[in-house]
Short mmCIF file of C-alpha atoms and ligand atoms in Angstrom, two decimals:
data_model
loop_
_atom_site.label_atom_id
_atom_site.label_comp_id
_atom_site.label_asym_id
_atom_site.label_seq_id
_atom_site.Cartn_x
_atom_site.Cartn_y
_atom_site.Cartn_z
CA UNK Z 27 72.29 96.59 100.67
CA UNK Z 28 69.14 97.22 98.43
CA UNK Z 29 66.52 99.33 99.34
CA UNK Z 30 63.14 99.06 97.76
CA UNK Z 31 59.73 101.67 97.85
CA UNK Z 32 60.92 102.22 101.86
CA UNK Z 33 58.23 104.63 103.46
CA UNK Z 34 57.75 105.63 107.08
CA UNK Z 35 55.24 108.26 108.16
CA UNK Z 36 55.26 109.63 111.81
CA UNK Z 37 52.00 111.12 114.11
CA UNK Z 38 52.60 114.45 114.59
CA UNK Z 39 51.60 116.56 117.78
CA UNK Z 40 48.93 117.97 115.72
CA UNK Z 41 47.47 114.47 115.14
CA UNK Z 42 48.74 115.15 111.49
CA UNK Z 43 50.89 112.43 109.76
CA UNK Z 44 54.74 113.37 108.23
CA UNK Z 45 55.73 111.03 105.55
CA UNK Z 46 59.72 111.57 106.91
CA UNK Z 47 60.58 108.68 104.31
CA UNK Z 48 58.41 108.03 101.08
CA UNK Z 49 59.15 105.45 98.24
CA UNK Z 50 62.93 105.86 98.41
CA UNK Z 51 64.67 102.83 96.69
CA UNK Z 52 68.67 102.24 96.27
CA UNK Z 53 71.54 99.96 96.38
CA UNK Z 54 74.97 99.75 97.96
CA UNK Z 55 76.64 97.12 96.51
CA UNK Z 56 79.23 95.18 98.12
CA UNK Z 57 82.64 97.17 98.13
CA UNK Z 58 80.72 100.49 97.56
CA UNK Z 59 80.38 103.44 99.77
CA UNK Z 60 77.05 105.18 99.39
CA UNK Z 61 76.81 108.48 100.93
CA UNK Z 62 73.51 109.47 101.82
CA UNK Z 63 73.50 113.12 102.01
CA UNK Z 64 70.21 115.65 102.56
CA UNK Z 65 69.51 118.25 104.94
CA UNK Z 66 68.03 117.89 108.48
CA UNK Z 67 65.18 116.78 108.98
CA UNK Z 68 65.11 114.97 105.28
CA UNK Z 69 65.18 111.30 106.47
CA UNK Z 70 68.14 110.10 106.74
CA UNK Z 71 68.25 109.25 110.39
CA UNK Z 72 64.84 107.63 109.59
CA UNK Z 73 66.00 105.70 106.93
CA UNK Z 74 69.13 104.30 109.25
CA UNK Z 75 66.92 103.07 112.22
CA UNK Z 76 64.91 101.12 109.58
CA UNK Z 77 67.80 99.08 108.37
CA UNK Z 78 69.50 99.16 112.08
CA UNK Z 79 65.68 97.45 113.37
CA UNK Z 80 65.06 100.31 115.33
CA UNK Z 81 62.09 101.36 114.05
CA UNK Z 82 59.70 99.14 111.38
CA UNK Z 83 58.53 101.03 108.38
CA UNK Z 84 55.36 101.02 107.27
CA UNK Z 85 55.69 99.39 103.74
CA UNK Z 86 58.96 98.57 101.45
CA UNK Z 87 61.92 96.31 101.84
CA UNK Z 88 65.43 96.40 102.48
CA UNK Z 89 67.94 93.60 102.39
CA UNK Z 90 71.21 93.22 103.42
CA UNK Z 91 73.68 90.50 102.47
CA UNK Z 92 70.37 89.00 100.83
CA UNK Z 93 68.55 89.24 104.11
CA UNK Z 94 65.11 91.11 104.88
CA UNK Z 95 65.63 93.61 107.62
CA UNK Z 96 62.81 92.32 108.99
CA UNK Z 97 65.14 89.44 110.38
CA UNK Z 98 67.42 90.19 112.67
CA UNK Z 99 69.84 87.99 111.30
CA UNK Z 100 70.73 90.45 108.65
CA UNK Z 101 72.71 93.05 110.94
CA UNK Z 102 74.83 89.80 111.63
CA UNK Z 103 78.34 91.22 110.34
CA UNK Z 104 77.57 94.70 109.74
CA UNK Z 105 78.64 97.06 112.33
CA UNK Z 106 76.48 100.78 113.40
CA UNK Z 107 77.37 103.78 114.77
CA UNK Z 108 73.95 105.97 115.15
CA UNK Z 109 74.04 109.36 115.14
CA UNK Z 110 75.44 110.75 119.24
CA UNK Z 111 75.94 107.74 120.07
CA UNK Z 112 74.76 106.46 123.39
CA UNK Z 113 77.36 104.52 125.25
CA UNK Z 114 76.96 103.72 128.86
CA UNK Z 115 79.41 106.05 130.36
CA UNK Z 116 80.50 104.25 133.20
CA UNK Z 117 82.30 101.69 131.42
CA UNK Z 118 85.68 102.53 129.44
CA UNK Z 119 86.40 101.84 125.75
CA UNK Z 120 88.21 98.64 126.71
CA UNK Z 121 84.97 97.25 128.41
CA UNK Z 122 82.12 98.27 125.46
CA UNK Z 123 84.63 96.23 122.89
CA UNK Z 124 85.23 93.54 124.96
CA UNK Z 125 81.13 93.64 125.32
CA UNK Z 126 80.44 94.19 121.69
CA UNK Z 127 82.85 91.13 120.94
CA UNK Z 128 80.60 89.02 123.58
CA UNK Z 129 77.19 89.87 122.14
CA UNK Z 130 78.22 89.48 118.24
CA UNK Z 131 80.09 85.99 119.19
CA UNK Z 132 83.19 87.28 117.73
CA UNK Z 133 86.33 85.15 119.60
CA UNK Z 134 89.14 86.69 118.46
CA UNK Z 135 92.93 84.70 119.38
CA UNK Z 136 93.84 87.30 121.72
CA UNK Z 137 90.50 89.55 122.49
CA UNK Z 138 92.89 92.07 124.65
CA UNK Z 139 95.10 92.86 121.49
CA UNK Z 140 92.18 92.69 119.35
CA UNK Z 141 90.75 95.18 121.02
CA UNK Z 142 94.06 97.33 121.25
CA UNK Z 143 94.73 97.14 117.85
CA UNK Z 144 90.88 98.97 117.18
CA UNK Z 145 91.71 101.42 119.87
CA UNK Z 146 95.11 102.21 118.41
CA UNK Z 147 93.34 102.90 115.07
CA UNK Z 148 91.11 105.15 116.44
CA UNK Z 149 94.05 106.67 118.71
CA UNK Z 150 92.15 106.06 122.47
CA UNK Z 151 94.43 103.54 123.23
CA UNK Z 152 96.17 105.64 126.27
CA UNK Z 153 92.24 106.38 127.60
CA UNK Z 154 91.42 102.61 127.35
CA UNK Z 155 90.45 102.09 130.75
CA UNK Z 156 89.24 105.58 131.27
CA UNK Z 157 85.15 106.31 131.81
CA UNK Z 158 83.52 107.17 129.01
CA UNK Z 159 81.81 109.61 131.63
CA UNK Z 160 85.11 112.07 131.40
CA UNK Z 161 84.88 112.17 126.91
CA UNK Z 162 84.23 114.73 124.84
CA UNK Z 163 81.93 113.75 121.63
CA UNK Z 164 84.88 113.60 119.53
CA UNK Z 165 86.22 110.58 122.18
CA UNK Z 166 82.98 109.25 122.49
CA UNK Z 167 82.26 109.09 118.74
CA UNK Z 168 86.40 107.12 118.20
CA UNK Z 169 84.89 105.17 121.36
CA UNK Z 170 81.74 104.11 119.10
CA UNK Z 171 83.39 103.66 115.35
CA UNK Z 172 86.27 101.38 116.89
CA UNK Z 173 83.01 99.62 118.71
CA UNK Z 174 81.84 98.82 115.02
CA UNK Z 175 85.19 97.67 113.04
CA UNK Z 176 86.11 95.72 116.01
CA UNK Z 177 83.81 93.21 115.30
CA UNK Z 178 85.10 93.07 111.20
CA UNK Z 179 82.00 94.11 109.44
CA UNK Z 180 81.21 93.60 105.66
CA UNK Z 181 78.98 96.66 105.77
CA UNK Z 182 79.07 99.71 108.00
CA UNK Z 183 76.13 101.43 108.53
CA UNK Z 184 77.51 105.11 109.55
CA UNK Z 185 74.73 108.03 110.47
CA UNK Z 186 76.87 111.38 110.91
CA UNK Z 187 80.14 109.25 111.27
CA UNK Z 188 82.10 112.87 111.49
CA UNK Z 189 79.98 115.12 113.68
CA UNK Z 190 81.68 116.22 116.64
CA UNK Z 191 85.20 115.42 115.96
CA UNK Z 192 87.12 118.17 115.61
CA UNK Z 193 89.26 118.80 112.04
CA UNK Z 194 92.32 116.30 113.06
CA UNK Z 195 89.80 113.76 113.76
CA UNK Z 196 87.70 114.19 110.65
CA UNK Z 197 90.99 113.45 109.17
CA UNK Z 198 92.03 110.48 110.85
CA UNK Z 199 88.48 108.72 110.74
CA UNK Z 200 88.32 109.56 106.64
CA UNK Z 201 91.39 107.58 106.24
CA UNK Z 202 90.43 104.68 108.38
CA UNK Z 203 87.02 104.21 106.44
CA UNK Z 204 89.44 104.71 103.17
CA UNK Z 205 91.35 101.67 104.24
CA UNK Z 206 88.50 99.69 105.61
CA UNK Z 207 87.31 100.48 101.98
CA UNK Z 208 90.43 99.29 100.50
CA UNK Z 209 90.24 96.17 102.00
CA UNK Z 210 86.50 95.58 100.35
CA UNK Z 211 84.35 96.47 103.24
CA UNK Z 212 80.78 98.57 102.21
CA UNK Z 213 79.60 102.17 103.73
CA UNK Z 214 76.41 103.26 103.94
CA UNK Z 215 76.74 106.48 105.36
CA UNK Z 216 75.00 109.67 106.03
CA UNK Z 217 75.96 113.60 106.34
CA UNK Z 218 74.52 116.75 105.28
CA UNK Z 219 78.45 117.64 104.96
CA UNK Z 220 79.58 116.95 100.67
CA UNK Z 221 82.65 117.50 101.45
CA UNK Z 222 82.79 114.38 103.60
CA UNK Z 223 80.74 112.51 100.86
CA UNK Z 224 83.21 113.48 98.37
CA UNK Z 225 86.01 112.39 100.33
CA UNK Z 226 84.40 108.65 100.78
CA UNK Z 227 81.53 107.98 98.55
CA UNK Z 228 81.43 105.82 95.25
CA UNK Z 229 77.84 107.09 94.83
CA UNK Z 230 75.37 109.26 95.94
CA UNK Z 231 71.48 109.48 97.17
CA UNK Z 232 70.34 113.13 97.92
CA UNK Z 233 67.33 113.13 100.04
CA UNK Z 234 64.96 116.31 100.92
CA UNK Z 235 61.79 116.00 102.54
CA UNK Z 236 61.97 111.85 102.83
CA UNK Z 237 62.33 111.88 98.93
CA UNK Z 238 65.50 110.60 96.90
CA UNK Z 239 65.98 113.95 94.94
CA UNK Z 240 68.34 111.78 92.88
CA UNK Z 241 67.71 108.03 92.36
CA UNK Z 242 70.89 106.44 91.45
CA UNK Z 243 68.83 103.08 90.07
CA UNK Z 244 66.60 105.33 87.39
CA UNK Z 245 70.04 106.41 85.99
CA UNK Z 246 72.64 104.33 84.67
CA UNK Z 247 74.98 103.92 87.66
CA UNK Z 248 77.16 106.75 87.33
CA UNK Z 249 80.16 106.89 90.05
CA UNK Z 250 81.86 109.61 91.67
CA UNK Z 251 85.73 108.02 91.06
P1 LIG H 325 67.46 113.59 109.19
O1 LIG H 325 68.16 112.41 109.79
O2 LIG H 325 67.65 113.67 107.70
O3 LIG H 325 67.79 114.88 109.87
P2 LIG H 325 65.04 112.40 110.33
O4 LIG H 325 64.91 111.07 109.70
O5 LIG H 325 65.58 112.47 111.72
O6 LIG H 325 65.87 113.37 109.37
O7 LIG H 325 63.61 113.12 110.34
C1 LIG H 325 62.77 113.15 109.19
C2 LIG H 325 61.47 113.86 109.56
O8 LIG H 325 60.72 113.07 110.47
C3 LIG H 325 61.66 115.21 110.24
O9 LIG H 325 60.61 116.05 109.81
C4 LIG H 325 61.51 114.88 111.71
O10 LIG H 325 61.04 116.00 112.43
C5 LIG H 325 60.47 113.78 111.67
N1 LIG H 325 60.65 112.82 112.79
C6 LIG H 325 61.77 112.09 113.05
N2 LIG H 325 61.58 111.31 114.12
C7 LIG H 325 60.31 111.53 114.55
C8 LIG H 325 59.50 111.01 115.62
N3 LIG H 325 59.96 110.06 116.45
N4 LIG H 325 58.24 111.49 115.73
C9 LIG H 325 57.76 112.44 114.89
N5 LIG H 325 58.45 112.95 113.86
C10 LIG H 325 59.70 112.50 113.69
#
């Protein structure tokens, strides 16, 4: 993932104009976790939805894989959990992977025990045909990670992957990314949390006010581990 001179301004209720992202340039290479980390309101979000298509910035580039953002081919292989994830809550974990599997033309052998297997790891299997409708966030958020591995990204594009799951779960999701890491996939992730950066990250953006405080390209690329 490299990032070049992204900016994004928003209209304000005011009719004023908030540069939420301004010249911010990075890379994630492949393998690497990059933890975006910042305060609210810094960015980050921002910065997500423009490599996720949401949103279009207004000048910069971004690649993934090699690929502008600009085509939507690039988010081929690279799976997304926004922040609160929104998942249609009358359907059940079982029928959003199944979905996911559909839409990203992923044909697993056996698409039941694929989708098991992801559940397992994220320990919903036992609420796999339950409504998402009856979840709390920390359910919903398993619900939504195991909705991005089960698809077997190269890159993961995680905003807030830990908020609202409670200590045990912060736990078990750490060490699933850790072995999704072991096995060469790439994080870009955000929090405003360093402890969860330190417990994931190879290297580090801090962004305040939609500016990279520290730009790990105008050093020499220092990592964490
Ligand atoms: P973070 O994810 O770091 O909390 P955001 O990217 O969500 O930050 O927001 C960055 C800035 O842009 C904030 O000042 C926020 O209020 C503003 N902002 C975000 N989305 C919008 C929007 N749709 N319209 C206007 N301002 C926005």
């Amino acid at each position: 993932l490299s990032i070049l001179e992204l900016s994004k301004s928003y209209k304000t209720k005011t009719n004023g104009v908030k540069l939420a992202v301004n010249q911010i340039s990075l890379e994630c290479a492949p393998g690497e976790t990059f933890g975006f980390i910042g305060p609210n309101g810094a960015g980050k979000s921002t910065t997500i939805k423009i490599l996720t298509g949401v949103i279009q910035p207004d000048s910069g580039h971004a690649y993934i894989f090699g690929k502008d953002i600009r085509n939507p081919q690039s988010r081929q292989g690279v799976g997304y959990v926004p922040e609160n994830p929104y998942l249609n809550d009358s359907l059940t974990p079982f029928d959003i992977l199944s979905c996911t599997l559909q839409i990203h033309g992923s044909k697993p052998e056996q698409p039941a025990k694929h989708i098991m297997h992801w559940l397992e790891e994220l320990d919903i299997a036992q609420v796999s045909k339950k409504k998402i409708r009856s979840f709390s966030k920390g359910m919903t958020q398993r619900t939504a990670i195991a909705q991005a591995l089960c698809i077997n990204p190269k890159l993961l594009i995680l905003d807030e992957p830990l908020s609202g799951l409670d200590p045990i779960g912060r736990r078990d999701v750490i060490q699933l990314l850790n072995k999704y890491k072991e096995q060469g996939g790439s994080i870009f992730m955000t929090s405003h949390v360093l402890y969860d950066i330190e417990q994931l990250a190879d290297n580090v953006g801090f962004i305040k006010d939609g500016q990279l405080t520290i730009n790990p390209l105008a050093n020499n690329q220092q990592t964490l581990r």
